[in-house]
PDB file of C-alpha atoms in Angstrom:
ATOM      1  CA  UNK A   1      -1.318  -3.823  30.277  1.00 75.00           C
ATOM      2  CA  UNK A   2       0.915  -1.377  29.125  1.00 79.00           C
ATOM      3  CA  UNK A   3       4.070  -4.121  29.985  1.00 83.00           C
ATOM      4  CA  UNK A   4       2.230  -5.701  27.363  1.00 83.00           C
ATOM      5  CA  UNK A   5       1.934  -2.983  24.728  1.00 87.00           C
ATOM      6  CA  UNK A   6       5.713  -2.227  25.347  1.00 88.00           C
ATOM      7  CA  UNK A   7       5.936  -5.875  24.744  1.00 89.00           C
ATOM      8  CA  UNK A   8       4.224  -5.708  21.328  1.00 90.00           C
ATOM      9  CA  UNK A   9       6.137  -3.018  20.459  1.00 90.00           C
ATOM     10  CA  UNK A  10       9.746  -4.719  20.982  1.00 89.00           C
ATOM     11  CA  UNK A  11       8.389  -7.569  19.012  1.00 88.00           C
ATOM     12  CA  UNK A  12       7.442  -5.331  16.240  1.00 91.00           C
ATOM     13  CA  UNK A  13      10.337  -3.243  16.510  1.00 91.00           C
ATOM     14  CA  UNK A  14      12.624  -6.407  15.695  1.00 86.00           C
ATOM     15  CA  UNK A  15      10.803  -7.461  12.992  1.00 87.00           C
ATOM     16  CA  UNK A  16      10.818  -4.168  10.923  1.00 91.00           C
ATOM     17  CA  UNK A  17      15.187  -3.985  12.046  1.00 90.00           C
ATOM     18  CA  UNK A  18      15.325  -7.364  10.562  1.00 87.00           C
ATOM     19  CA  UNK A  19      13.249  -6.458   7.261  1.00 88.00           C
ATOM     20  CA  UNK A  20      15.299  -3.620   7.172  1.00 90.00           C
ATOM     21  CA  UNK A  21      18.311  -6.017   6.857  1.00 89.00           C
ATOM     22  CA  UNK A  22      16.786  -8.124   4.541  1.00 89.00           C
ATOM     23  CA  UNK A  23      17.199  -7.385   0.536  1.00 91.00           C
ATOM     24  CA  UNK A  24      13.331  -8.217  -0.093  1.00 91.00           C
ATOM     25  CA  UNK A  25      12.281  -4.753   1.108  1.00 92.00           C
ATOM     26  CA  UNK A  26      14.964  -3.187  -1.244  1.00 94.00           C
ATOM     27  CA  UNK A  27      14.048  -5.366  -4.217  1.00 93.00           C
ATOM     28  CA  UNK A  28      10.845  -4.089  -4.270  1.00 93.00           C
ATOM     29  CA  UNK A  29      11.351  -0.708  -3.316  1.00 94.00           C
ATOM     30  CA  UNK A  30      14.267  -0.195  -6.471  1.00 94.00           C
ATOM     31  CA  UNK A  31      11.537  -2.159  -8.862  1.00 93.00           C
ATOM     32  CA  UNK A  32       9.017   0.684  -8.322  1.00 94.00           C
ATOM     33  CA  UNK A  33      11.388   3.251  -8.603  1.00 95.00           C
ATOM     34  CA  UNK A  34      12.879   2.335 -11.901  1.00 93.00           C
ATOM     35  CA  UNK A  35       9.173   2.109 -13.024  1.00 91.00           C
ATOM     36  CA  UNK A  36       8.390   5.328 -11.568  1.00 92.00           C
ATOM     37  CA  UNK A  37      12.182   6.720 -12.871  1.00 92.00           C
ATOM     38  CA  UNK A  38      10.495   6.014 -16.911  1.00 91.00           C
ATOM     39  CA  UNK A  39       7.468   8.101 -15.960  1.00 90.00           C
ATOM     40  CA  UNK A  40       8.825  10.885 -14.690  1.00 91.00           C
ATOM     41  CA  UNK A  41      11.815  11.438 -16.475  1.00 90.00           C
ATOM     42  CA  UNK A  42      10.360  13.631 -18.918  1.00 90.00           C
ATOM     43  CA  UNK A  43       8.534  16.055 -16.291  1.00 91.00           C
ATOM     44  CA  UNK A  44      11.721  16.662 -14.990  1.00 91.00           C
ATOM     45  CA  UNK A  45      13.159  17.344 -18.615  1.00 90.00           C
ATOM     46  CA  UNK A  46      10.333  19.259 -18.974  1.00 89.00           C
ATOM     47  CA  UNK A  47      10.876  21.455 -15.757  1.00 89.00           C
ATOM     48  CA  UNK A  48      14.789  21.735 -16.592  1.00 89.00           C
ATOM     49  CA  UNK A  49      13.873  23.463 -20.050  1.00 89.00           C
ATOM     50  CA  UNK A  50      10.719  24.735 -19.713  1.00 87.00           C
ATOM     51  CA  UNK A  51      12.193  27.109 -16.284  1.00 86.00           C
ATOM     52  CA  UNK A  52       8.939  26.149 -14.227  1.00 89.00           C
ATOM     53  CA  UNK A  53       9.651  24.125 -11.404  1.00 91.00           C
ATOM     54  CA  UNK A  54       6.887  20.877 -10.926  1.00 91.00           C
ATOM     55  CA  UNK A  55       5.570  20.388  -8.353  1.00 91.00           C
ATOM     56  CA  UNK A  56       6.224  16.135  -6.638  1.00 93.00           C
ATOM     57  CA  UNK A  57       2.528  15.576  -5.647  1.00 94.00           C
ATOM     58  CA  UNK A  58       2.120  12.463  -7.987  1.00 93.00           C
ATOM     59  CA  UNK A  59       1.788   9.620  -6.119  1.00 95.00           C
ATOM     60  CA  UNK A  60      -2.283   9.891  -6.201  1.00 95.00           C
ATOM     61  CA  UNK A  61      -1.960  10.095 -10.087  1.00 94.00           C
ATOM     62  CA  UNK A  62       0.202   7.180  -9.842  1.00 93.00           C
ATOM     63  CA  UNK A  63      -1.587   4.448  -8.103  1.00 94.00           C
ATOM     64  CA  UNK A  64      -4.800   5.527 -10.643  1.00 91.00           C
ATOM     65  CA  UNK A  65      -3.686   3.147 -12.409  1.00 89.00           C
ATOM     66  CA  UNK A  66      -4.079  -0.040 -12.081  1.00 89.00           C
ATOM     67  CA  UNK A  67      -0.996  -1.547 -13.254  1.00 89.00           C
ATOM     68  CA  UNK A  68       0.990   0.811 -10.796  1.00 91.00           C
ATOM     69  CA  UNK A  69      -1.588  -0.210  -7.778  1.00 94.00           C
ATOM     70  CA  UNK A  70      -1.025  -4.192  -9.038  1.00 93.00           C
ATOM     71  CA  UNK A  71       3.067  -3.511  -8.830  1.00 93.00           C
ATOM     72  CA  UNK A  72       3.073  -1.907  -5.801  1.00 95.00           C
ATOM     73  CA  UNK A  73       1.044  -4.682  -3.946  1.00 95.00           C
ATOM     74  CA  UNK A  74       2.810  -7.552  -5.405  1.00 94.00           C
ATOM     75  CA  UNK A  75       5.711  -5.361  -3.804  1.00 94.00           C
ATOM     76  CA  UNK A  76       3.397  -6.107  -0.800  1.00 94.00           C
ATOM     77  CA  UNK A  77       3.496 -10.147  -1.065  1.00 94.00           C
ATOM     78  CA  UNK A  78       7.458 -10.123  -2.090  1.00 93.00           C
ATOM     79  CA  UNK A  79       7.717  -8.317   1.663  1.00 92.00           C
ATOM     80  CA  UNK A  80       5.176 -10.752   3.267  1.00 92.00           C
ATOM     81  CA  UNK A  81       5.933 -13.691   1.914  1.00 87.00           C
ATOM     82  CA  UNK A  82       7.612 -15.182   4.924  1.00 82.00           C
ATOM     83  CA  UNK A  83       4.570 -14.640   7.147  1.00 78.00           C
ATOM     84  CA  UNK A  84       3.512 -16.008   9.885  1.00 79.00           C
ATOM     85  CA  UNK A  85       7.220 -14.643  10.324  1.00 73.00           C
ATOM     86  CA  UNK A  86       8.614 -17.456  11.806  1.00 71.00           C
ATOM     87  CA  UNK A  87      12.840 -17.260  12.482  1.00 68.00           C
ATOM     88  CA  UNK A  88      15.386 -19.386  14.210  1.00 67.00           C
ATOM     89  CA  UNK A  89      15.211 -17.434  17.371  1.00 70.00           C
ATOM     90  CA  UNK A  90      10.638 -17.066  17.349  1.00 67.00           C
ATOM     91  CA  UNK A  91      10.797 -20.074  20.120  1.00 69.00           C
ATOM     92  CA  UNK A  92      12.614 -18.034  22.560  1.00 74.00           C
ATOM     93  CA  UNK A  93      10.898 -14.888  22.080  1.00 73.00           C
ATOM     94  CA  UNK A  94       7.437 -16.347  22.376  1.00 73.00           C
ATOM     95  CA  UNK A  95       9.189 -17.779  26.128  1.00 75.00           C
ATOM     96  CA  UNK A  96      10.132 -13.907  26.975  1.00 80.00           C
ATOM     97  CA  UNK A  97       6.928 -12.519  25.292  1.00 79.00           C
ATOM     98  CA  UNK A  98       4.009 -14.785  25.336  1.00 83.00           C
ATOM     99  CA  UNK A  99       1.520 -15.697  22.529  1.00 83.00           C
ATOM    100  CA  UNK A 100      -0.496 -12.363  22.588  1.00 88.00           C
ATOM    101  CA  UNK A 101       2.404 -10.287  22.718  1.00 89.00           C
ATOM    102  CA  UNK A 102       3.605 -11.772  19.938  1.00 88.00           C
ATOM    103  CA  UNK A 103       0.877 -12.118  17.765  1.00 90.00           C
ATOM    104  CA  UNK A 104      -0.146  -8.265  18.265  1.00 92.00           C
ATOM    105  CA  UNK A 105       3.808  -7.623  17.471  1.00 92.00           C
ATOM    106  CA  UNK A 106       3.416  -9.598  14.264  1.00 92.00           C
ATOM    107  CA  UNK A 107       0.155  -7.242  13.422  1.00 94.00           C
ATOM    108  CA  UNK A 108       2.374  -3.839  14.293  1.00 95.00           C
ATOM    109  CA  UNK A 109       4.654  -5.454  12.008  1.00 94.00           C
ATOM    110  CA  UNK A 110       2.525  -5.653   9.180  1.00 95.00           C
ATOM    111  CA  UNK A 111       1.218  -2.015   9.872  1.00 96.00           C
ATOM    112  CA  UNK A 112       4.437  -0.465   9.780  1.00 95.00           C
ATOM    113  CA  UNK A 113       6.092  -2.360   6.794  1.00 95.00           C
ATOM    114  CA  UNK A 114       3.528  -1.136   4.642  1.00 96.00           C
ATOM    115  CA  UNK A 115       3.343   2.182   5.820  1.00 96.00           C
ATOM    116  CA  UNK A 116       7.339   2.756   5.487  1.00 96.00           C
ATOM    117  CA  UNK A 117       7.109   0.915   2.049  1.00 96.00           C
ATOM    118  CA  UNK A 118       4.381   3.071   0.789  1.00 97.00           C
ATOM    119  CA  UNK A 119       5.855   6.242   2.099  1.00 96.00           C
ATOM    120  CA  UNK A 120       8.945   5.310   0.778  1.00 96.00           C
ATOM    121  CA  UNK A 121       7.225   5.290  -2.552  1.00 96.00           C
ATOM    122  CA  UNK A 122       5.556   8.497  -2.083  1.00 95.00           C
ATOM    123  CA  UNK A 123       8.778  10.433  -1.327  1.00 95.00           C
ATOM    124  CA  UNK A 124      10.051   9.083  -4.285  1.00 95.00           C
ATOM    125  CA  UNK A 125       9.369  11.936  -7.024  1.00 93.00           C
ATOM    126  CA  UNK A 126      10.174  14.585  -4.658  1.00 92.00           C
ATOM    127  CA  UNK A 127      13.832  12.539  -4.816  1.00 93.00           C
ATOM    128  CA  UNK A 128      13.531  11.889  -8.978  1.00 93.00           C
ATOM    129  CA  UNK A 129      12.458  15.779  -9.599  1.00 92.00           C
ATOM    130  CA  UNK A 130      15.520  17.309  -7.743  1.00 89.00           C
ATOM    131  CA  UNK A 131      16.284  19.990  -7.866  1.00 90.00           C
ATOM    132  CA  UNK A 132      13.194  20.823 -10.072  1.00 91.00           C
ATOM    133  CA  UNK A 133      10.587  20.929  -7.171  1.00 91.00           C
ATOM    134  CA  UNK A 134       7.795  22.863  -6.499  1.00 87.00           C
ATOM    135  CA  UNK A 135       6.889  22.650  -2.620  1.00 88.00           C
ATOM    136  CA  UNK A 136       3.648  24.334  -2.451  1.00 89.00           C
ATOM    137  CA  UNK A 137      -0.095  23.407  -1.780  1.00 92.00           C
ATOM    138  CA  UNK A 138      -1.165  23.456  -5.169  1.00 91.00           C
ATOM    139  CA  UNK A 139      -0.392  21.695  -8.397  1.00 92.00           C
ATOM    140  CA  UNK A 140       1.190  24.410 -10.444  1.00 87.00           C
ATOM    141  CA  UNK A 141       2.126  25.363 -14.278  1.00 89.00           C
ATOM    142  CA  UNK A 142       3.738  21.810 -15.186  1.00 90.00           C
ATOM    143  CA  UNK A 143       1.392  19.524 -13.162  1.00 90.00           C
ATOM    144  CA  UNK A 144      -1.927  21.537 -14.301  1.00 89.00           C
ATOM    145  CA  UNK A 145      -0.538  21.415 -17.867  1.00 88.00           C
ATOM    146  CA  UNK A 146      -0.266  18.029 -18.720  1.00 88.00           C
ATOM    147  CA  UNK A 147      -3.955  17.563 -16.856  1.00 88.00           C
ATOM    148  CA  UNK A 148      -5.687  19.798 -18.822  1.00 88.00           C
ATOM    149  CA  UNK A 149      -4.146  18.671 -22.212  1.00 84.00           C
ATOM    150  CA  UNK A 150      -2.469  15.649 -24.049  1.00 79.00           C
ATOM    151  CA  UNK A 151       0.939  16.657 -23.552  1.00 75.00           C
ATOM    152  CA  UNK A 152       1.147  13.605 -21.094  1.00 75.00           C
ATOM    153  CA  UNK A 153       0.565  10.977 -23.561  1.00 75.00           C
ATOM    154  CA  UNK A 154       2.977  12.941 -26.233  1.00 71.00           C
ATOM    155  CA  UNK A 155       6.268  12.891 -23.371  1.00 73.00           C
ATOM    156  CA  UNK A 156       5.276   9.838 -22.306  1.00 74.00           C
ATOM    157  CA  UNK A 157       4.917   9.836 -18.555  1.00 80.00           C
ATOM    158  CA  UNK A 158       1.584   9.136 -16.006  1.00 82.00           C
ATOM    159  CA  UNK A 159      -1.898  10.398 -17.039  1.00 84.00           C
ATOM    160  CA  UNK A 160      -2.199  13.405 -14.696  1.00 87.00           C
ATOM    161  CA  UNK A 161      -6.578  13.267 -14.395  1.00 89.00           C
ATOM    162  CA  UNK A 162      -7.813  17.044 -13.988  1.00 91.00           C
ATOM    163  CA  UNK A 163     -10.634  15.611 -12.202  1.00 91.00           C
ATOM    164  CA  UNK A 164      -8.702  14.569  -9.403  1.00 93.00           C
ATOM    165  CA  UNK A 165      -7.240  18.542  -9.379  1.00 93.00           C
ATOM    166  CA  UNK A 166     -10.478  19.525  -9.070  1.00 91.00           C
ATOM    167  CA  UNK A 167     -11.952  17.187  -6.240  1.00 90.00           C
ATOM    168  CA  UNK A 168      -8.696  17.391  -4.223  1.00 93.00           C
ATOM    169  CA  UNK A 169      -5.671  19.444  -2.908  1.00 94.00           C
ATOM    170  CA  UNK A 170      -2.380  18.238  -3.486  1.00 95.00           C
ATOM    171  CA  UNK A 171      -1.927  17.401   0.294  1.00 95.00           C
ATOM    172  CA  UNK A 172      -5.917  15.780   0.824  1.00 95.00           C
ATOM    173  CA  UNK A 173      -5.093  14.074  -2.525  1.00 95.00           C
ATOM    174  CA  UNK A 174      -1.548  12.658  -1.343  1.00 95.00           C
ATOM    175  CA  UNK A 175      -3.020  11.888   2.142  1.00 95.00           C
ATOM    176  CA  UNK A 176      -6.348  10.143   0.911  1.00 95.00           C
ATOM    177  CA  UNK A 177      -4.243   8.187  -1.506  1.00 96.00           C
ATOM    178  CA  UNK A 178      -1.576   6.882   0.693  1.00 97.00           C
ATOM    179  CA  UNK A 179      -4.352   6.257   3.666  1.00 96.00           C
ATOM    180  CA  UNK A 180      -5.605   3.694   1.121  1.00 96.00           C
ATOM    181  CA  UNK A 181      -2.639   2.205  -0.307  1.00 96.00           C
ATOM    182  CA  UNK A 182      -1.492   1.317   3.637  1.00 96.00           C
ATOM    183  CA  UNK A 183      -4.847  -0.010   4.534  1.00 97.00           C
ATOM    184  CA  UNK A 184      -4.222  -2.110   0.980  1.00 96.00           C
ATOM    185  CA  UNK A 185      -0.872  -3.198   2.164  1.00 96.00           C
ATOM    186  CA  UNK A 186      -1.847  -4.230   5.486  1.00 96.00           C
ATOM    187  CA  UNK A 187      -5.152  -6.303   3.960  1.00 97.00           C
ATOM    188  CA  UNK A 188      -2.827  -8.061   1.697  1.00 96.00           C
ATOM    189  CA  UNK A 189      -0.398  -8.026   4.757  1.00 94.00           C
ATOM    190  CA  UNK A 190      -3.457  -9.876   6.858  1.00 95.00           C
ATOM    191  CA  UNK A 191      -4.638 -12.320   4.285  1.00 95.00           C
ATOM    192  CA  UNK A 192      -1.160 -14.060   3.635  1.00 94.00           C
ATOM    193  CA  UNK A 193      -0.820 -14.038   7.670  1.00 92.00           C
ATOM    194  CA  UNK A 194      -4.157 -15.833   8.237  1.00 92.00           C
ATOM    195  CA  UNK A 195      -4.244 -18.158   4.836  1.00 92.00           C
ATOM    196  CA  UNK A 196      -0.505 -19.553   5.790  1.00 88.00           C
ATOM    197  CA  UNK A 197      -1.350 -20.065   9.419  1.00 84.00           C
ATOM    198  CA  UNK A 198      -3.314 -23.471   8.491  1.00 80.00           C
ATOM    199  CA  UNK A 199      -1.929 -23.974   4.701  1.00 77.00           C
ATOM    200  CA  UNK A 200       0.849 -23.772   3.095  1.00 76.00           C
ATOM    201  CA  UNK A 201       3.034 -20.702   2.258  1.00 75.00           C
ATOM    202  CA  UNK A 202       2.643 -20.661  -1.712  1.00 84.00           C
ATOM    203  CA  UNK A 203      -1.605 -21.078  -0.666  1.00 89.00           C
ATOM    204  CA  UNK A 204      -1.038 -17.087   1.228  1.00 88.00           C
ATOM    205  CA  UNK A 205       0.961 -15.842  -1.436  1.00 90.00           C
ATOM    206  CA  UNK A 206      -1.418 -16.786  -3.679  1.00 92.00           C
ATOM    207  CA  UNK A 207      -4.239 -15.420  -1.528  1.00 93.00           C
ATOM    208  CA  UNK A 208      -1.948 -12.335  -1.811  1.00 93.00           C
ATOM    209  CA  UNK A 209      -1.286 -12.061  -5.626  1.00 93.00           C
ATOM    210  CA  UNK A 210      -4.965 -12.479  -6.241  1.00 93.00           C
ATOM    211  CA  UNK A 211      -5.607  -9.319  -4.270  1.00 93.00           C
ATOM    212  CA  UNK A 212      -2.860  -7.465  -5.893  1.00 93.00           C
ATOM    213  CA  UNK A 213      -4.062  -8.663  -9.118  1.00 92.00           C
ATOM    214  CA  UNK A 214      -8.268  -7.577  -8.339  1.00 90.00           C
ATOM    215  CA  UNK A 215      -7.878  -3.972 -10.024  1.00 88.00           C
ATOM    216  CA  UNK A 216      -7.294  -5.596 -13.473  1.00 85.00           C
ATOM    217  CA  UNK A 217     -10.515  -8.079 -13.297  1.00 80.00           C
ATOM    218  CA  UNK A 218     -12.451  -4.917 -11.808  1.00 78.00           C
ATOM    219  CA  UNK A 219     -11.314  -3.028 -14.273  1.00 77.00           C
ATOM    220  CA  UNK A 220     -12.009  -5.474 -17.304  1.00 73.00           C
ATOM    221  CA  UNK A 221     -14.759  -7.426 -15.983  1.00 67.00           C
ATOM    222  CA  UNK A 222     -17.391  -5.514 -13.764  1.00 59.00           C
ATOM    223  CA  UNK A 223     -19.553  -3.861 -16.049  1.00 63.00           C
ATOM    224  CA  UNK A 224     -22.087  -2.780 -12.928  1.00 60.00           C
ATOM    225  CA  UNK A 225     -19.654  -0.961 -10.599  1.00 73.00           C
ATOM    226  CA  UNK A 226     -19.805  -4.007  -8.415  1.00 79.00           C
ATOM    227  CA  UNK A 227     -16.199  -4.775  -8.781  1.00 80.00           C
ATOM    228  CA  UNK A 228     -15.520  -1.451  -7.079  1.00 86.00           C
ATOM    229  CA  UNK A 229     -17.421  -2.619  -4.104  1.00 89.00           C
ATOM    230  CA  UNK A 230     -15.749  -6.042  -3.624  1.00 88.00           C
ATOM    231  CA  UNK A 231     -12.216  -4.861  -4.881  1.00 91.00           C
ATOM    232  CA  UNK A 232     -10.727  -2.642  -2.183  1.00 94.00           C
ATOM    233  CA  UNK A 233      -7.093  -2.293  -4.775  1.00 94.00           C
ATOM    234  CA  UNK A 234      -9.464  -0.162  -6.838  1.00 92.00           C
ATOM    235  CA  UNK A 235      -9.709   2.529  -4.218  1.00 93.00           C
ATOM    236  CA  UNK A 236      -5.812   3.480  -4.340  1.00 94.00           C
ATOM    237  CA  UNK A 237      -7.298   5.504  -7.069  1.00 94.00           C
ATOM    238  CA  UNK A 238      -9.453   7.916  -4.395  1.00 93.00           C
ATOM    239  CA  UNK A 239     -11.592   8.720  -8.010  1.00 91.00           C
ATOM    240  CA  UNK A 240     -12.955   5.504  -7.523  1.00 90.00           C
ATOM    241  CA  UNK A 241     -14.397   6.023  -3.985  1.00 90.00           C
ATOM    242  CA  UNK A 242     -17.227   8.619  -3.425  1.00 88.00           C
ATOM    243  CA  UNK A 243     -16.732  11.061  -1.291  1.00 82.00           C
ATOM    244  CA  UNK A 244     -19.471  13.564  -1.723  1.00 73.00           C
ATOM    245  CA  UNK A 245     -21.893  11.007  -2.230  1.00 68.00           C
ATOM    246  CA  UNK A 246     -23.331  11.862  -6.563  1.00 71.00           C
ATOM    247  CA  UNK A 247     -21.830   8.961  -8.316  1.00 74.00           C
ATOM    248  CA  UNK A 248     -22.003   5.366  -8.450  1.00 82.00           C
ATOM    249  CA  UNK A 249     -18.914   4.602  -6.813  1.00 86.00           C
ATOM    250  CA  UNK A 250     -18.548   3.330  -3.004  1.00 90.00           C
ATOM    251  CA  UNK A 251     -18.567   5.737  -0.564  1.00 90.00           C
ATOM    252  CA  UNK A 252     -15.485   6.370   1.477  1.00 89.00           C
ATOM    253  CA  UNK A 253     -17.334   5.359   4.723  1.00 90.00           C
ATOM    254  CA  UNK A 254     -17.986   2.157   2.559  1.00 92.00           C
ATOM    255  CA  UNK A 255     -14.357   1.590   2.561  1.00 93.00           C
ATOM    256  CA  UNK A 256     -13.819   2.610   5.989  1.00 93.00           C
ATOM    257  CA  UNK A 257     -16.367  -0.014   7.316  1.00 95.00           C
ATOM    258  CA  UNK A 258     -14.560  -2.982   4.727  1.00 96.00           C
ATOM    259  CA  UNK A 259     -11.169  -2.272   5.813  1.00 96.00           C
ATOM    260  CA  UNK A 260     -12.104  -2.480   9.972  1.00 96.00           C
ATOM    261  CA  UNK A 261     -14.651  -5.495   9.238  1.00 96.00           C
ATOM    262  CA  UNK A 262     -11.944  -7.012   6.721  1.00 96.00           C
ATOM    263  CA  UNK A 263      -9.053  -6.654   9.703  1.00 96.00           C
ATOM    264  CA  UNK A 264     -11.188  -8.019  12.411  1.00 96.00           C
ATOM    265  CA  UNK A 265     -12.257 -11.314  10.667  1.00 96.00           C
ATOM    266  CA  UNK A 266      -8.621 -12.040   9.655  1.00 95.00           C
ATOM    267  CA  UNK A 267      -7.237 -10.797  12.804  1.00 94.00           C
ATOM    268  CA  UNK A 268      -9.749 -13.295  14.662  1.00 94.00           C
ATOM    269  CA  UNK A 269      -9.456 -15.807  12.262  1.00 92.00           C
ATOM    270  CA  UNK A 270      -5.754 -15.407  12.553  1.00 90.00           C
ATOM    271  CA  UNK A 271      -5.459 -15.101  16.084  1.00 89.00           C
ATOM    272  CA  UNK A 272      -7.478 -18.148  17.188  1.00 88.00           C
ATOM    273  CA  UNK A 273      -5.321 -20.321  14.733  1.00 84.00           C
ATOM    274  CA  UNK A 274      -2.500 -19.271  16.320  1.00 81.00           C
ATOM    275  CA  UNK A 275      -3.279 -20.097  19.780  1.00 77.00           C
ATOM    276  CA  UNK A 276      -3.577 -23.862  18.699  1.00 75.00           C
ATOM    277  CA  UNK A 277      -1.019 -23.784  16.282  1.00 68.00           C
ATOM    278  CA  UNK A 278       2.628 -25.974  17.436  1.00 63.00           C
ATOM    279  CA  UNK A 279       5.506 -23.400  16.653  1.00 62.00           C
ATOM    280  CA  UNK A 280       8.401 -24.801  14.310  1.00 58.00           C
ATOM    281  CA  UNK A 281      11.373 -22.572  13.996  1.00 51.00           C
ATOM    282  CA  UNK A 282      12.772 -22.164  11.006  1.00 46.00           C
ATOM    283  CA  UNK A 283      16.117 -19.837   9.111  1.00 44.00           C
ATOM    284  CA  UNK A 284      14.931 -16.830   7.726  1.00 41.00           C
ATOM    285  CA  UNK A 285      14.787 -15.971   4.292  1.00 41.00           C
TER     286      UNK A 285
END
């Protein structure tokens, strides 16, 4: 058993060293930060003349949108585009491995791609707002400011919601936020690994960019609150899940229950596929 999991792990380990050498990962991850350079920009220029320092808990006001949580998940299928992850050398480490080991590698793959691309992204104001930052447990002058009035829209940058600095601290609202935008990545992650294991790559990418692309039909075409329940991209923006139970929205035990039920089906699905599958090496690109 635990040869196994070590197993798993050195499968998964390789994969994520040869991401790391791969341009895809810093494609994406330099396309959301010039996007995310525009918006804050002028909070920064706002903290060098206004002598308050702001504080770099925006990430959760940054995947609200859904524009920003369709960019970052097509940043998703650009990294996972490749799956079932198949390279020149997969014959012989399927030999050393076995089947199982390698599957459940590819899976810890998935898991930790997203989470390092994702918490690349959310350490990337705290890098844009040097040396202008504001380390606390709260919001502060510059952050609260722009919720509470329309300064935002005047500068320029991301709609800071005051609702959100009510319902949340800065560190419940940074961890809720990136807890969902990993358990986005790795369903998006899942679906392209389980659609091309018996079709063709472009029919999991699209599988992918449909996903990434749910927030905007949610958002424009679900006029009962439904979309919010089939759409898990919409709950990036933790506004849109309940967690107190008095609105209309899903409940975050909703979403807990979709993500594990979504994983196992695909997993299963998946899993079973590959056990029949023949395995055809091929260069990675």
């Amino acid at each position: 058993m635990v040869k196994n999991i070590k197993q798993s792990f050195r499968v998964c380990a390789a994969g994520v060293k040869r991401s790391l050498a791969n341009p895809r990962i810093y494609i994406a991850l330099f396309l959301v930060f010039i996007f995310m350079q525009e918006l804050i920009a002028p909070i920064r220029t706002l903290a060098e003349t206004s002598g308050y320092n702001a504080a770099p808990w925006m990430f959760p006001f940054f995947v609200q949108s859904y524009y920003c949580q369709m960019i970052l998940l097509l940043g998703i299928v650009l990294l996972y585009c490749d799956a079932p992850f198949f390279c020149e050398n997969t014959f012989s480490i399927l030999i050393r491995t076995g089947r199982k080991n390698w599957y459940w590698g590819q899976v810890l793959y998935i898991i930790s791609i997203s989470i390092l691309y994702f918490g690349a992204v959310l350490l990337m104001p705290m890098i844009l707002l040097m040396p202008y930052i504001y380390l606390k447990n709260e919001w502060g002058t510059i952050l609260g400011t722009l919720a509470q009035t329309n300064a935002s829209q005047t500068l320029g940058t991301m709609r800071m919601d005051y609702n959100l600095m009510l319902a949340f601290s800065p560190f419940e609202a940074l961890g809720y936020s990136f807890v969902m935008s990993c358990m986005n990545g790795i369903l998006v992650g899942l679906v392209i690994y389980t659609v091309n294991m018996f079709a063709k790559r472009v029919a999991g990418i699209t599988a992918g960019a449909i996903l990434a692309f749910s927030p905007f039909l949610a958002i424009n075409f679900s006029d009962a609150y439904w979309g919010y329940y089939v759409f898990p991209p919409t709950w990036m923006n933790i506004l849109r899940l309940d967690f107190r139970e008095y609105s209309r929205y899903p409940s975050f035990i909703y979403g807990a229950v979709f993500f594990i039920t979504a994983y196992i089906i695909l997993i299963f699905v998946s899993y079973k596929t590959f056990e029949k599958k023949a395995i055809q090496t091929m260069p990675t690109i």
